[in-house]
């Protein structure tokens, strides 16, 4: 297993639409294991493949942050089939270390995807799980959380980002 390099805002791979995975292979499963290692290492609760520089439609989420392995979710080619309600909350992103802002997202999302055995599955998430799923699936379409913010927040963050170089991630916040 390996800790992968997380890429930061400004890297063009974060703003690309990622490619569907054709077939789930041993290599896919190995990559997903590395993604989990990387996410736990950086204290995230969600991670998408483009955030480690791979433009494939793969995401992982674990709202327990690694304390309850039953909460591990790994989705290949995930698609949001329905979203309802609304939640507002402070969000961060592993690709924007140290930056947090309020983002409104659906409160419940239903997702269709393929699991690590190549089987089609459906998953419903509420609250934090819905937020994390929505945030990660956005990554696969090159949509970053700054695009979901109020304009004033986005402008403040982009300004701050230009002055800053990112090496470390915050250790005590929700990062997805
Ligand atoms: Zn993110």
PDB file of C-alpha atoms and ligand atoms in Angstrom:
ATOM      1  CA  UNK A   1       0.000   0.000   0.000  1.00  0.00           C
ATOM      2  CA  UNK A   2       1.082   3.518  -0.616  1.00  0.00           C
ATOM      3  CA  UNK A   3       0.226   7.055   0.323  1.00  0.00           C
ATOM      4  CA  UNK A   4      -0.522   8.921  -2.887  1.00  0.00           C
ATOM      5  CA  UNK A   5       0.285  12.551  -3.611  1.00  0.00           C
ATOM      6  CA  UNK A   6      -2.735  14.822  -3.270  1.00  0.00           C
ATOM      7  CA  UNK A   7      -2.832  17.499  -5.953  1.00  0.00           C
ATOM      8  CA  UNK A   8      -3.820  21.037  -5.083  1.00  0.00           C
ATOM      9  CA  UNK A   9      -5.932  23.766  -6.621  1.00  0.00           C
ATOM     10  CA  UNK A  10      -4.239  25.068  -9.735  1.00  0.00           C
ATOM     11  CA  UNK A  11      -3.446  21.565 -11.019  1.00  0.00           C
ATOM     12  CA  UNK A  12      -5.350  21.198 -14.310  1.00  0.00           C
ATOM     13  CA  UNK A  13      -6.352  17.595 -13.494  1.00  0.00           C
ATOM     14  CA  UNK A  14      -8.721  18.950 -10.832  1.00  0.00           C
ATOM     15  CA  UNK A  15     -10.750  20.815 -13.435  1.00  0.00           C
ATOM     16  CA  UNK A  16     -11.071  18.052 -16.032  1.00  0.00           C
ATOM     17  CA  UNK A  17     -14.060  15.759 -16.581  1.00  0.00           C
ATOM     18  CA  UNK A  18     -12.789  12.297 -15.594  1.00  0.00           C
ATOM     19  CA  UNK A  19     -13.145   9.172 -17.745  1.00  0.00           C
ATOM     20  CA  UNK A  20     -15.434   6.256 -16.838  1.00  0.00           C
ATOM     21  CA  UNK A  21     -13.726   3.070 -15.624  1.00  0.00           C
ATOM     22  CA  UNK A  22     -14.200   0.354 -18.238  1.00  0.00           C
ATOM     23  CA  UNK A  23     -13.662  -2.686 -16.069  1.00  0.00           C
ATOM     24  CA  UNK A  24     -13.031  -3.113 -12.355  1.00  0.00           C
ATOM     25  CA  UNK A  25      -9.767  -5.031 -12.056  1.00  0.00           C
ATOM     26  CA  UNK A  26      -7.272  -6.043  -9.390  1.00  0.00           C
ATOM     27  CA  UNK A  27      -5.433  -2.864 -10.257  1.00  0.00           C
ATOM     28  CA  UNK A  28      -8.585  -0.804  -9.549  1.00  0.00           C
ATOM     29  CA  UNK A  29      -8.921  -2.476  -6.143  1.00  0.00           C
ATOM     30  CA  UNK A  30      -5.254  -1.826  -5.336  1.00  0.00           C
ATOM     31  CA  UNK A  31      -5.631   1.818  -6.325  1.00  0.00           C
ATOM     32  CA  UNK A  32      -8.727   2.155  -4.118  1.00  0.00           C
ATOM     33  CA  UNK A  33      -6.772   0.708  -1.160  1.00  0.00           C
ATOM     34  CA  UNK A  34      -4.107   3.344  -1.709  1.00  0.00           C
ATOM     35  CA  UNK A  35      -6.809   6.010  -1.895  1.00  0.00           C
ATOM     36  CA  UNK A  36      -8.144   4.903   1.519  1.00  0.00           C
ATOM     37  CA  UNK A  37      -4.618   4.988   2.995  1.00  0.00           C
ATOM     38  CA  UNK A  38      -4.140   8.466   1.578  1.00  0.00           C
ATOM     39  CA  UNK A  39      -7.501   9.706   2.841  1.00  0.00           C
ATOM     40  CA  UNK A  40      -6.894   8.427   6.388  1.00  0.00           C
ATOM     41  CA  UNK A  41      -3.358   9.799   6.367  1.00  0.00           C
ATOM     42  CA  UNK A  42      -4.643  13.252   5.443  1.00  0.00           C
ATOM     43  CA  UNK A  43      -7.639  13.037   7.820  1.00  0.00           C
ATOM     44  CA  UNK A  44     -10.226  13.300   5.087  1.00  0.00           C
ATOM     45  CA  UNK A  45     -13.673  11.719   5.005  1.00  0.00           C
ATOM     46  CA  UNK A  46     -13.799  11.582   1.215  1.00  0.00           C
ATOM     47  CA  UNK A  47     -11.422  11.482  -1.728  1.00  0.00           C
ATOM     48  CA  UNK A  48     -11.767  11.344  -5.499  1.00  0.00           C
ATOM     49  CA  UNK A  49      -9.277   9.912  -8.000  1.00  0.00           C
ATOM     50  CA  UNK A  50      -8.578  13.274  -9.712  1.00  0.00           C
ATOM     51  CA  UNK A  51      -7.374  14.583  -6.324  1.00  0.00           C
ATOM     52  CA  UNK A  52      -4.500  12.107  -6.563  1.00  0.00           C
ATOM     53  CA  UNK A  53      -3.928  13.046 -10.188  1.00  0.00           C
ATOM     54  CA  UNK A  54      -5.889  10.204 -11.817  1.00  0.00           C
ATOM     55  CA  UNK A  55      -8.737  11.329 -14.097  1.00  0.00           C
ATOM     56  CA  UNK A  56     -10.925   8.250 -13.606  1.00  0.00           C
ATOM     57  CA  UNK A  57     -14.416   8.132 -12.138  1.00  0.00           C
ATOM     58  CA  UNK A  58     -13.581   6.634  -8.728  1.00  0.00           C
ATOM     59  CA  UNK A  59     -14.489   8.032  -5.304  1.00  0.00           C
ATOM     60  CA  UNK A  60     -14.223   6.876  -1.714  1.00  0.00           C
ATOM     61  CA  UNK A  61     -15.983   8.104   1.443  1.00  0.00           C
ATOM     62  CA  UNK A  62     -15.734   7.147   5.095  1.00  0.00           C
ATOM     63  CA  UNK A  63     -17.650   9.488   7.378  1.00  0.00           C
ATOM     64  CA  UNK A  64     -16.145   7.818  10.453  1.00  0.00           C
ATOM     65  CA  UNK A  65     -12.670   8.914   9.317  1.00  0.00           C
ATOM     66  CA  UNK A  66     -11.382   5.352   9.696  1.00  0.00           C
ATOM     67  CA  UNK A  67     -12.772   4.466  13.124  1.00  0.00           C
ATOM     68  CA  UNK A  68     -15.582   2.300  11.700  1.00  0.00           C
ATOM     69  CA  UNK A  69     -14.567   0.332   8.620  1.00  0.00           C
ATOM     70  CA  UNK A  70     -18.242  -0.543   7.990  1.00  0.00           C
ATOM     71  CA  UNK A  71     -18.641   3.032   6.794  1.00  0.00           C
ATOM     72  CA  UNK A  72     -16.131   2.613   3.966  1.00  0.00           C
ATOM     73  CA  UNK A  73     -17.703   3.382   0.612  1.00  0.00           C
ATOM     74  CA  UNK A  74     -15.831   2.926  -2.678  1.00  0.00           C
ATOM     75  CA  UNK A  75     -17.732   3.782  -5.842  1.00  0.00           C
ATOM     76  CA  UNK A  76     -16.780   3.322  -9.465  1.00  0.00           C
ATOM     77  CA  UNK A  77     -18.569   5.442 -12.093  1.00  0.00           C
ATOM     78  CA  UNK A  78     -20.982   6.954  -9.535  1.00  0.00           C
ATOM     79  CA  UNK A  79     -23.979   8.935 -10.784  1.00  0.00           C
ATOM     80  CA  UNK A  80     -26.392  11.006  -8.682  1.00  0.00           C
ATOM     81  CA  UNK A  81     -29.852   9.731  -9.604  1.00  0.00           C
ATOM     82  CA  UNK A  82     -31.797  11.964  -7.235  1.00  0.00           C
ATOM     83  CA  UNK A  83     -31.127  14.645  -4.678  1.00  0.00           C
ATOM     84  CA  UNK A  84     -33.569  16.176  -2.216  1.00  0.00           C
ATOM     85  CA  UNK A  85     -33.600  18.758   0.534  1.00  0.00           C
ATOM     86  CA  UNK A  86     -30.878  21.188   1.410  1.00  0.00           C
ATOM     87  CA  UNK A  87     -28.123  21.416   3.988  1.00  0.00           C
ATOM     88  CA  UNK A  88     -25.768  24.264   4.730  1.00  0.00           C
ATOM     89  CA  UNK A  89     -22.475  23.605   6.440  1.00  0.00           C
ATOM     90  CA  UNK A  90     -18.782  24.363   6.579  1.00  0.00           C
ATOM     91  CA  UNK A  91     -16.777  22.350   4.139  1.00  0.00           C
ATOM     92  CA  UNK A  92     -13.140  21.841   3.311  1.00  0.00           C
ATOM     93  CA  UNK A  93     -11.340  20.024   0.523  1.00  0.00           C
ATOM     94  CA  UNK A  94      -8.054  18.105   0.626  1.00  0.00           C
ATOM     95  CA  UNK A  95      -7.048  19.967  -2.529  1.00  0.00           C
ATOM     96  CA  UNK A  96      -7.510  23.331  -0.726  1.00  0.00           C
ATOM     97  CA  UNK A  97      -5.608  22.803   2.536  1.00  0.00           C
ATOM     98  CA  UNK A  98      -6.614  25.063   5.379  1.00  0.00           C
ATOM     99  CA  UNK A  99      -9.549  26.654   3.573  1.00  0.00           C
ATOM    100  CA  UNK A 100     -13.132  26.322   4.756  1.00  0.00           C
ATOM    101  CA  UNK A 101     -16.393  27.944   3.754  1.00  0.00           C
ATOM    102  CA  UNK A 102     -20.140  27.418   3.868  1.00  0.00           C
ATOM    103  CA  UNK A 103     -21.475  25.304   1.045  1.00  0.00           C
ATOM    104  CA  UNK A 104     -25.112  24.401   0.444  1.00  0.00           C
ATOM    105  CA  UNK A 105     -25.741  20.869  -0.825  1.00  0.00           C
ATOM    106  CA  UNK A 106     -28.663  18.446  -1.020  1.00  0.00           C
ATOM    107  CA  UNK A 107     -29.531  16.772   2.285  1.00  0.00           C
ATOM    108  CA  UNK A 108     -30.226  13.384   0.713  1.00  0.00           C
ATOM    109  CA  UNK A 109     -28.632  11.957  -2.408  1.00  0.00           C
ATOM    110  CA  UNK A 110     -29.272   8.668  -4.120  1.00  0.00           C
ATOM    111  CA  UNK A 111     -26.317   7.352  -6.103  1.00  0.00           C
ATOM    112  CA  UNK A 112     -25.963   4.575  -8.631  1.00  0.00           C
ATOM    113  CA  UNK A 113     -22.505   3.077  -9.118  1.00  0.00           C
ATOM    114  CA  UNK A 114     -20.437  -0.052  -9.570  1.00  0.00           C
ATOM    115  CA  UNK A 115     -18.744  -1.627  -6.558  1.00  0.00           C
ATOM    116  CA  UNK A 116     -15.282  -3.178  -6.317  1.00  0.00           C
ATOM    117  CA  UNK A 117     -16.604  -6.525  -7.526  1.00  0.00           C
ATOM    118  CA  UNK A 118     -18.007  -4.872 -10.641  1.00  0.00           C
ATOM    119  CA  UNK A 119     -21.619  -5.174  -9.437  1.00  0.00           C
ATOM    120  CA  UNK A 120     -24.159  -2.392  -9.938  1.00  0.00           C
ATOM    121  CA  UNK A 121     -25.262  -0.891  -6.638  1.00  0.00           C
ATOM    122  CA  UNK A 122     -27.457   1.893  -5.344  1.00  0.00           C
ATOM    123  CA  UNK A 123     -26.711   3.889  -2.242  1.00  0.00           C
ATOM    124  CA  UNK A 124     -28.595   6.573  -0.355  1.00  0.00           C
ATOM    125  CA  UNK A 125     -26.789   9.069   1.830  1.00  0.00           C
ATOM    126  CA  UNK A 126     -28.111  11.669   4.234  1.00  0.00           C
ATOM    127  CA  UNK A 127     -26.419  14.555   6.041  1.00  0.00           C
ATOM    128  CA  UNK A 128     -22.628  14.300   6.048  1.00  0.00           C
ATOM    129  CA  UNK A 129     -22.653  11.216   3.798  1.00  0.00           C
ATOM    130  CA  UNK A 130     -24.788  13.089   1.247  1.00  0.00           C
ATOM    131  CA  UNK A 131     -22.467  16.090   1.456  1.00  0.00           C
ATOM    132  CA  UNK A 132     -19.362  13.950   0.969  1.00  0.00           C
ATOM    133  CA  UNK A 133     -20.829  11.929  -1.921  1.00  0.00           C
ATOM    134  CA  UNK A 134     -22.004  15.083  -3.674  1.00  0.00           C
ATOM    135  CA  UNK A 135     -18.631  16.808  -3.160  1.00  0.00           C
ATOM    136  CA  UNK A 136     -16.660  13.805  -4.492  1.00  0.00           C
ATOM    137  CA  UNK A 137     -18.897  13.213  -7.510  1.00  0.00           C
ATOM    138  CA  UNK A 138     -18.519  16.927  -8.322  1.00  0.00           C
ATOM    139  CA  UNK A 139     -14.744  16.314  -8.475  1.00  0.00           C
ATOM    140  CA  UNK A 140     -15.287  13.748 -11.243  1.00  0.00           C
ATOM    141  CA  UNK A 141     -16.890  16.475 -13.349  1.00  0.00           C
ATOM    142  CA  UNK A 142     -14.133  18.958 -12.582  1.00  0.00           C
ATOM    143  CA  UNK A 143     -16.434  20.931 -10.273  1.00  0.00           C
ATOM    144  CA  UNK A 144     -14.675  22.273  -7.188  1.00  0.00           C
ATOM    145  CA  UNK A 145     -16.315  23.336  -3.938  1.00  0.00           C
ATOM    146  CA  UNK A 146     -15.425  26.962  -4.563  1.00  0.00           C
ATOM    147  CA  UNK A 147     -17.923  26.860  -7.437  1.00  0.00           C
ATOM    148  CA  UNK A 148     -20.680  25.908  -4.963  1.00  0.00           C
ATOM    149  CA  UNK A 149     -19.908  28.839  -2.639  1.00  0.00           C
ATOM    150  CA  UNK A 150     -21.332  32.300  -2.437  1.00  0.00           C
ATOM    151  CA  UNK A 151     -19.464  34.609  -4.800  1.00  0.00           C
ATOM    152  CA  UNK A 152     -17.918  36.695  -2.002  1.00  0.00           C
ATOM    153  CA  UNK A 153     -16.543  33.581  -0.277  1.00  0.00           C
ATOM    154  CA  UNK A 154     -15.157  32.268  -3.548  1.00  0.00           C
ATOM    155  CA  UNK A 155     -13.404  35.514  -4.389  1.00  0.00           C
ATOM    156  CA  UNK A 156     -11.878  35.748  -0.911  1.00  0.00           C
ATOM    157  CA  UNK A 157     -10.595  32.186  -1.148  1.00  0.00           C
ATOM    158  CA  UNK A 158      -9.161  32.508  -4.641  1.00  0.00           C
ATOM    159  CA  UNK A 159      -7.355  35.662  -3.534  1.00  0.00           C
ATOM    160  CA  UNK A 160      -5.934  33.865  -0.512  1.00  0.00           C
ATOM    161  CA  UNK A 161      -4.973  30.837  -2.625  1.00  0.00           C
ATOM    162  CA  UNK A 162      -2.870  32.978  -4.920  1.00  0.00           C
ATOM    163  CA  UNK A 163      -0.729  34.135  -2.005  1.00  0.00           C
ATOM    164  CA  UNK A 164      -0.317  30.767  -0.425  1.00  0.00           C
ATOM    165  CA  UNK A 165       1.632  27.611  -1.149  1.00  0.00           C
ATOM    166  CA  UNK A 166       0.126  24.421   0.146  1.00  0.00           C
ATOM    167  CA  UNK A 167       2.129  21.757   1.812  1.00  0.00           C
ATOM    168  CA  UNK A 168       0.128  20.650   4.802  1.00  0.00           C
ATOM    169  CA  UNK A 169      -3.504  19.820   5.408  1.00  0.00           C
ATOM    170  CA  UNK A 170      -5.543  20.864   8.393  1.00  0.00           C
ATOM    171  CA  UNK A 171      -5.781  18.126  10.989  1.00  0.00           C
ATOM    172  CA  UNK A 172      -9.013  18.849  12.779  1.00  0.00           C
ATOM    173  CA  UNK A 173     -11.704  19.621  10.256  1.00  0.00           C
ATOM    174  CA  UNK A 174     -14.022  17.822   7.875  1.00  0.00           C
ATOM    175  CA  UNK A 175     -12.177  17.430   4.604  1.00  0.00           C
ATOM    176  CA  UNK A 176     -13.586  15.818   1.508  1.00  0.00           C
TER     177      UNK A 176
HETATM  178 ZN1  LIG B   1     -12.622  17.967  -2.499  1.00  0.00          ZN
END
